[in-house]
Coordinates of C-alpha atoms and ligand atoms in Angstrom, one line a residue:
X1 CA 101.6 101.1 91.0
X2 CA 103.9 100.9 87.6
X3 CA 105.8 104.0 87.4
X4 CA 108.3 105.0 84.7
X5 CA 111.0 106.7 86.0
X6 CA 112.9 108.9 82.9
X7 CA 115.5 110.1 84.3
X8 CA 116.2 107.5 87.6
X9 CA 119.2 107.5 87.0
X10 CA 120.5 111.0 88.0
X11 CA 120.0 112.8 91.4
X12 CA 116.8 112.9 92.0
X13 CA 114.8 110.3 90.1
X14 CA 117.1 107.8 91.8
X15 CA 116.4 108.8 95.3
X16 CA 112.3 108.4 93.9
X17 CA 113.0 105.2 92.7
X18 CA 114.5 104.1 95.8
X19 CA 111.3 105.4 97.6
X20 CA 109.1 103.9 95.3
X21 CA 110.6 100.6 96.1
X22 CA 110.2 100.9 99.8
X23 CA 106.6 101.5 99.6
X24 CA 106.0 98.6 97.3
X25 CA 105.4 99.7 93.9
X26 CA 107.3 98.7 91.1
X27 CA 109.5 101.3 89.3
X28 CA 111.6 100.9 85.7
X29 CA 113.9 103.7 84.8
X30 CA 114.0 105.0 81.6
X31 CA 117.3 107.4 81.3
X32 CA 120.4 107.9 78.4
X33 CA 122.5 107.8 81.3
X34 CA 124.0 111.5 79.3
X35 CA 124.4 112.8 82.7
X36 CA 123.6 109.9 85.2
X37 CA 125.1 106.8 86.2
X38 CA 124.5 103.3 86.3
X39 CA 125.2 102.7 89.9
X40 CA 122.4 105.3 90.9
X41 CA 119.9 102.7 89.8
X42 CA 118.7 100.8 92.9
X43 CA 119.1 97.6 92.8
X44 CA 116.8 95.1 91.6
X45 CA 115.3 97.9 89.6
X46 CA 115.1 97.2 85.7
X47 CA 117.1 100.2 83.5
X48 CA 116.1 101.3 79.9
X49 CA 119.0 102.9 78.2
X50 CA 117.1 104.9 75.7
X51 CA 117.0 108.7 74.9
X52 CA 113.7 110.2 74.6
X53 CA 114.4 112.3 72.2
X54 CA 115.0 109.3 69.5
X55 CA 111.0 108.7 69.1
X56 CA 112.1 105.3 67.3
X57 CA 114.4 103.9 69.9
X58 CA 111.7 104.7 73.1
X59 CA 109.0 103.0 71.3
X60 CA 111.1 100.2 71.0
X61 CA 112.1 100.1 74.7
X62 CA 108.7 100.7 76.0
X63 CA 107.3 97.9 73.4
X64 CA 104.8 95.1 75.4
X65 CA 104.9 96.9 78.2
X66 CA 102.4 99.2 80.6
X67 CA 102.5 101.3 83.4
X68 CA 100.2 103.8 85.3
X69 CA 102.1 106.5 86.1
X70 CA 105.4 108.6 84.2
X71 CA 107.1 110.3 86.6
X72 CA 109.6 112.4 84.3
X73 CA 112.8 113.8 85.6
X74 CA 115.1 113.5 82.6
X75 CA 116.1 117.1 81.2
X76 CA 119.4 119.4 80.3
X77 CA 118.9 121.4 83.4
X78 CA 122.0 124.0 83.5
X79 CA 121.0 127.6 83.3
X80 CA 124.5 128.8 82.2
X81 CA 124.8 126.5 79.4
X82 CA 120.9 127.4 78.4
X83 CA 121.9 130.8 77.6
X84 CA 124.7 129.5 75.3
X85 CA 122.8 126.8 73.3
X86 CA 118.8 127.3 73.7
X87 CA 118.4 124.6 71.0
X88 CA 119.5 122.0 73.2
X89 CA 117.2 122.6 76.0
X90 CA 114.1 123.4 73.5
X91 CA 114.9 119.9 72.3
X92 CA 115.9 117.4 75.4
X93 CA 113.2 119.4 77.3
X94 CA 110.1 120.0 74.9
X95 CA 110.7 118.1 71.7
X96 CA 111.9 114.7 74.1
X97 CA 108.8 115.2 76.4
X98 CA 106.1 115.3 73.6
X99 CA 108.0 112.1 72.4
X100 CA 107.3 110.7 76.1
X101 CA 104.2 111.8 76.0
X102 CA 102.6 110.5 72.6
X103 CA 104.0 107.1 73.8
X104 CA 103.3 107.1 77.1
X105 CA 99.3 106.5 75.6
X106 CA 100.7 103.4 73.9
X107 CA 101.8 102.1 76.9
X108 CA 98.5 103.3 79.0
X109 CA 99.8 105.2 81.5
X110 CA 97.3 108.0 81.5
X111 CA 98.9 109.9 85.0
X112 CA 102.3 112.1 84.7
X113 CA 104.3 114.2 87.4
X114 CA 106.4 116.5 85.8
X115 CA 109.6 117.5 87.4
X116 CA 109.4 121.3 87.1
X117 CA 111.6 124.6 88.8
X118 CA 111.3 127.5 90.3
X119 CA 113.3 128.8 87.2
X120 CA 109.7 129.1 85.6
X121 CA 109.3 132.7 87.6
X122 CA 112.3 134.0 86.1
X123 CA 113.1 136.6 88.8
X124 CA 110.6 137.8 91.4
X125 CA 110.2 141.0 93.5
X126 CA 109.1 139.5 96.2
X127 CA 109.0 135.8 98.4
X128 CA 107.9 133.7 99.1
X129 CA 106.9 132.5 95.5
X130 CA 103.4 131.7 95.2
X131 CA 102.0 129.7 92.3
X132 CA 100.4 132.3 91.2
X133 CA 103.6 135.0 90.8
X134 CA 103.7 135.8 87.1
X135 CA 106.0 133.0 85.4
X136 CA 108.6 135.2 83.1
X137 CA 111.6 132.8 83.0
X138 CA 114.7 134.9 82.2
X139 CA 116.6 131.4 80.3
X140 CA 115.5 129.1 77.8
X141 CA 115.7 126.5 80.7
X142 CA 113.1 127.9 82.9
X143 CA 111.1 128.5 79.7
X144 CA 111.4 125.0 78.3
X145 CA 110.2 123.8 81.7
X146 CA 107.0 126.1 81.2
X147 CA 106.6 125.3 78.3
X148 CA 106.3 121.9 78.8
X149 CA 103.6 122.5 81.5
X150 CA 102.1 124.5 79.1
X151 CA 101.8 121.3 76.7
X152 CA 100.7 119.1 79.6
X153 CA 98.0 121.4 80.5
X154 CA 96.6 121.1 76.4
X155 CA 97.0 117.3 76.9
X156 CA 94.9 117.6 80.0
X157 CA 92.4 119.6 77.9
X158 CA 92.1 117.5 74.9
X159 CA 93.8 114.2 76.0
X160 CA 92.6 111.7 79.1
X161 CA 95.6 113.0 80.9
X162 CA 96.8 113.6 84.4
X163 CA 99.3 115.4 85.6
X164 CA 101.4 117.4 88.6
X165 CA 104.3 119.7 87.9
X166 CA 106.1 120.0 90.5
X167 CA 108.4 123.1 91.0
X168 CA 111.1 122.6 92.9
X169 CA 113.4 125.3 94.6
X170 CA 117.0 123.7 95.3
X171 CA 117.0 119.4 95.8
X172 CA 120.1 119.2 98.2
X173 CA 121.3 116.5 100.2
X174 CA 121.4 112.3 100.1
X175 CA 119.6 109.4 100.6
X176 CA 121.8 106.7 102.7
X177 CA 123.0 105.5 99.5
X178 CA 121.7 108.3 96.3
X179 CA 123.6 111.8 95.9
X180 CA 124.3 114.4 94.1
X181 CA 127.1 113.7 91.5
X182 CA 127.0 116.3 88.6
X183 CA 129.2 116.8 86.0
X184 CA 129.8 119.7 86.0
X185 CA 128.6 120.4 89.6
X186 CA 127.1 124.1 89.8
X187 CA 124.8 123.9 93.1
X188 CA 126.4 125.2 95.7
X189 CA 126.2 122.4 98.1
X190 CA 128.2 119.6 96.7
X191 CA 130.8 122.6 95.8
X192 CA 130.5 123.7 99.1
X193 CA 131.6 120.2 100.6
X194 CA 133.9 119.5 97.9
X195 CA 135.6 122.7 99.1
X196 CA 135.8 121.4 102.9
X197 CA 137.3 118.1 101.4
X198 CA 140.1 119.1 99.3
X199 CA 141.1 122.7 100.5
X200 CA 139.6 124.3 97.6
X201 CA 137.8 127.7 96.8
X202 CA 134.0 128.4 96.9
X203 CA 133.5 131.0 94.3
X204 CA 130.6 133.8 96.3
X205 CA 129.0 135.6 92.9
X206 CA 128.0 138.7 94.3
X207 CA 128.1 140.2 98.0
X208 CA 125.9 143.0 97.7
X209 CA 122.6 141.9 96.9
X210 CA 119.8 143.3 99.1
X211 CA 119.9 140.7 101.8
X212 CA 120.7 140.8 105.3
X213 CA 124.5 139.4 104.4
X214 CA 124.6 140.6 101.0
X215 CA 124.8 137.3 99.6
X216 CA 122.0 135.3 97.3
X217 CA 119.3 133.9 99.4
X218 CA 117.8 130.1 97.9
X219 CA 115.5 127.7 99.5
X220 CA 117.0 123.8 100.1
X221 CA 115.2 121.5 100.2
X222 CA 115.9 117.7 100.9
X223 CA 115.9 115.2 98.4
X224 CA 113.9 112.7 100.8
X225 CA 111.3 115.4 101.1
X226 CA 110.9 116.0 97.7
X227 CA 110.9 112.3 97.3
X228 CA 108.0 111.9 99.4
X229 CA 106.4 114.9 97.5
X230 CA 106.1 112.4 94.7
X231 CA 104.3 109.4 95.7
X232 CA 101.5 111.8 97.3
X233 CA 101.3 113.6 94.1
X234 CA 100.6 110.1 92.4
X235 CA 97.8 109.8 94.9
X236 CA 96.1 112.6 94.9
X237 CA 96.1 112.8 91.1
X238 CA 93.6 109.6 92.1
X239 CA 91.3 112.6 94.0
X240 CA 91.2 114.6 90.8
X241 CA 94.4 116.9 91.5
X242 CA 96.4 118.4 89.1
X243 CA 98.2 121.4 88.2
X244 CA 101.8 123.0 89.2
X245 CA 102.9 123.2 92.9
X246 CA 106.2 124.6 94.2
X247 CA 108.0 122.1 96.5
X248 CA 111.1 124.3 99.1
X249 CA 111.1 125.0 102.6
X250 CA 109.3 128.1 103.1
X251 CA 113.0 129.5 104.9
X252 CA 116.1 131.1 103.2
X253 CA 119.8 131.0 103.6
X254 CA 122.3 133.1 102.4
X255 CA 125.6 131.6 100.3
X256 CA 127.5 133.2 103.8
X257 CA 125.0 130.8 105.6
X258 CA 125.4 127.9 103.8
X259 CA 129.2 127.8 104.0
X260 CA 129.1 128.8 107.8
X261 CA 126.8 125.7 108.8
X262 CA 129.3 123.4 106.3
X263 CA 131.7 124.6 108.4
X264 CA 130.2 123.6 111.7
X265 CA 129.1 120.1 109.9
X266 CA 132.5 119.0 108.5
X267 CA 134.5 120.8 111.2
X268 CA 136.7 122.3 108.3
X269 CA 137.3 125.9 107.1
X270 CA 135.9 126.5 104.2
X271 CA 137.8 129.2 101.8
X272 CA 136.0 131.8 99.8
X273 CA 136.3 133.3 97.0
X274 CA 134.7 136.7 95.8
X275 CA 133.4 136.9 92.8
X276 CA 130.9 139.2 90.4
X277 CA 127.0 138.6 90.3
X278 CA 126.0 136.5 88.0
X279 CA 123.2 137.7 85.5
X280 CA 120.0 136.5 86.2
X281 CA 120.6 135.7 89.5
X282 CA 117.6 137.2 91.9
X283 CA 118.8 138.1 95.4
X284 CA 116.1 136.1 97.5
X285 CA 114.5 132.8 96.1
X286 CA 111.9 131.4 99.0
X287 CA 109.1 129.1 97.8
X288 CA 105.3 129.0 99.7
X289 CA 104.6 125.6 99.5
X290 CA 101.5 126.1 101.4
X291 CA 99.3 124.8 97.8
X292 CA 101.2 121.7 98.2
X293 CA 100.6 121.2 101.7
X294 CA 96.7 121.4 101.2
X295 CA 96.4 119.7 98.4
X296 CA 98.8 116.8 98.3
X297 CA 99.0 116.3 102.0
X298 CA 102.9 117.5 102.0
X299 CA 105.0 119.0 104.4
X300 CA 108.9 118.9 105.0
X301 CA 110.3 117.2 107.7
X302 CA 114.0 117.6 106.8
X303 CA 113.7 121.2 106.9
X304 CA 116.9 122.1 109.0
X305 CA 120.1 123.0 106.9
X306 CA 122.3 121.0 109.2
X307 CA 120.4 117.7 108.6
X308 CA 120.7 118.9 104.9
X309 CA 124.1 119.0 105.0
X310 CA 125.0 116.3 107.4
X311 CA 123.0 113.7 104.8
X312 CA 125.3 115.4 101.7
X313 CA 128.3 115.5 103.7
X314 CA 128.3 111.6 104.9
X315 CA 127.7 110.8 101.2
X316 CA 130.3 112.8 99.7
X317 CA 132.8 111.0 102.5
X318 CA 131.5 107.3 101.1
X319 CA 132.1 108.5 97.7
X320 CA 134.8 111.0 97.6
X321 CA 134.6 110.7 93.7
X322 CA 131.1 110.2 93.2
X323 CA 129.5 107.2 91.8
X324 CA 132.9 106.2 89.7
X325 CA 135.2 106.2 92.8
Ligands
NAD401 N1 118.5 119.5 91.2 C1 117.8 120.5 91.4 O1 118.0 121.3 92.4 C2 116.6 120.8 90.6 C3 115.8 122.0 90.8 C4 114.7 122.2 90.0 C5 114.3 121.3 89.0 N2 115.1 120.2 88.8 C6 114.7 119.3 87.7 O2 114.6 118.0 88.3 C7 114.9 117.0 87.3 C8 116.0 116.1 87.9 O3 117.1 116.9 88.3 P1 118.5 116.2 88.8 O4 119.3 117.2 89.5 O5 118.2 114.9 89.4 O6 119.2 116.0 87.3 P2 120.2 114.9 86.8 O7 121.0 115.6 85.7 O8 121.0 114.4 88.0 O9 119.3 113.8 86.2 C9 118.7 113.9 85.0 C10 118.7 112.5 84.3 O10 118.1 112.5 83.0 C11 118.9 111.8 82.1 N3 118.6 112.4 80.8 C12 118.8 113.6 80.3 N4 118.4 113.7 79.0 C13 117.9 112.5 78.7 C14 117.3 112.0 77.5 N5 117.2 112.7 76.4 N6 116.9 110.7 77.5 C15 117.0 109.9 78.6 N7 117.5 110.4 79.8 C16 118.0 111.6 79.8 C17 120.3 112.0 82.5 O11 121.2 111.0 82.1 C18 120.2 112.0 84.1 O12 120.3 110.7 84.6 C19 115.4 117.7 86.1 O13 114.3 117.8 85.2 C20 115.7 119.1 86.6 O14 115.4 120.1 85.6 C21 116.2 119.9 89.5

């Protein structure tokens, strides 16, 4: 298949790229490289350098060309910053995706899989998440997300269009050569290995949340998997599926967790740092993926947070300074 990776250039859509090309189809990315980098871009693999949210310049860039499928990951996806300017994530994350979608008829690909988060629920009483938990995002960032599936649905309705949306909990770890390289970083991960690498502090917002440890409970879940979770999407939108499935592990771990297996991984101590909650931030986040499972034919297999970790940890040690060093 021709995909259209927006976005192939950061975190995620890189790894998918890389997967696409082991499996034979041929991938282009399409990303502003705002927050991604040049070297994340497999090999051999073309790169458009075009922002969606210029309707002029995509055109341009996707001009005499065709594809089957868009898989879109490019977004502004930092709750913190959402809070302080909504415009920007009403824009790169609604306003750019109708731009993508209005030419993505031009260039005939009639098939989409939307890269979507569990920020859509906003914050739950209870896990794990099912799809159908009521979706009350509590930032514009989960609410651009929605409301972009929200679109994609009315496309669906009035539009030849196909799509998935996948919600995904929290993408952690590496591919043998993709990782996670964010500026700035905020997942907990990364900070918790830069921590083990340079002596540094990992900030802990909040120690008394209802959980066994008292710190937040989140679902990881490997890159690779979600990765995989990808191409079968692209095929089962073939069978006539469509519609918004979460993507995690089905198991939590606390921040305490986290930092304790780092520990074990890197052999290092890691220091902590209390600090206040942070608002908005729900004590347990656990996704059911069980929709996913029946429908696309998807399971982890990465599951355990040691082989998270080890794949993060090994990439941070190749590139101490991310892709630039
Ligand atoms: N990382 C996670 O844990 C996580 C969780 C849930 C959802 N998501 C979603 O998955 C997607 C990928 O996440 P990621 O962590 O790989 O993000 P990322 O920031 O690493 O990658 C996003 C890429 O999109 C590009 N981009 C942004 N705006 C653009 C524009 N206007 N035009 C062209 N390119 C643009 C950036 O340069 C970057 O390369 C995002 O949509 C994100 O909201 C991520």
């Amino acid at each position: 298949m021709k995909v259209l990776v927006t976005g192939g250039a950061g975190y995620i859509g890189s790894v998918v790229c890389e997967r696409l090309r082991e499996e034979g189809h041929d991938a282009t990315v399409l990303d502003d490289l705002s927050q991604g980098h040049r070297e994340a871009v497999p090999v051999g693999t073309e790169l458009l350098e075009t922002d969606l949210r210029d309707r002029r310049a995509l055109r341009a860039s996707l001009s005499g060309r065709s594809f089957d499928v868009v898989m879109h990951f490019a977004a502004s996806s930092l709750v913190g910053e959402s809070m302080k300017d909504p415009g920007r994530y009403f824009e790169n994350n609604v306003s750019a995706g109708i731009n993508l979608l209005e030419e993505s008829r031009r260039i005939g690909a009639d098939r989409f899989v939307f890269s979507s988060t569990a920020a859509t629920y906003g914050e739950p009483e209870r896990s794990p998440i099912t799809e159908d938990f009521p979706t009350i995002p509590t930032n514009p960032y989960g609410e651009s997300k929605l409301m972009f599936e929200r679109i994609l649905d009315w496309y669906v309705r009035v539009r030849d269009l196909r799509y998935v949306a996948l919600r995904y909990f929290n993408a952690a770890g590496a591919s043998g050569t993709c990782g996670e390289d964010h500026d700035p970083e905020t997942h907990l991960i990364p900070l918790v290995l830069k921590a083990a690498a340079d002596g540094g502090k990992v900030h802990v917002f909040g120690d008394d949340y209802p959980t066994p440890d008292g710190t937040c409970v989140r679902d990881y879940i490997h890159v690779l998997d979600l990765a995989d979770a990808h191409l079968k999407a692209m095929e089962a939108m073939d069978r006539g599926v469509g519609g918004a499935f979460n993507l995690g592990n089905g198991a939590g771990f606390s921040v305490t967790e986290v930092i304790s297996a780092a520990e074990d991984v890197t052999g290092r101590r890691i220091r902590k740092a209390r600090a206040p909650r942070r608002p908005g931030d729900p004590p347990t986040l656990v996704a059911s993926s069980a929709r996913a499972e029946e429908a696309l034919g998807w399971k982890p297999c990465r599951e355990d947070l040691p082989t998270i970790l080890e794949s993060a940890w090994r990439w941070h040690r190749e590139h101490p300074r991310g892709y630039g060093g």
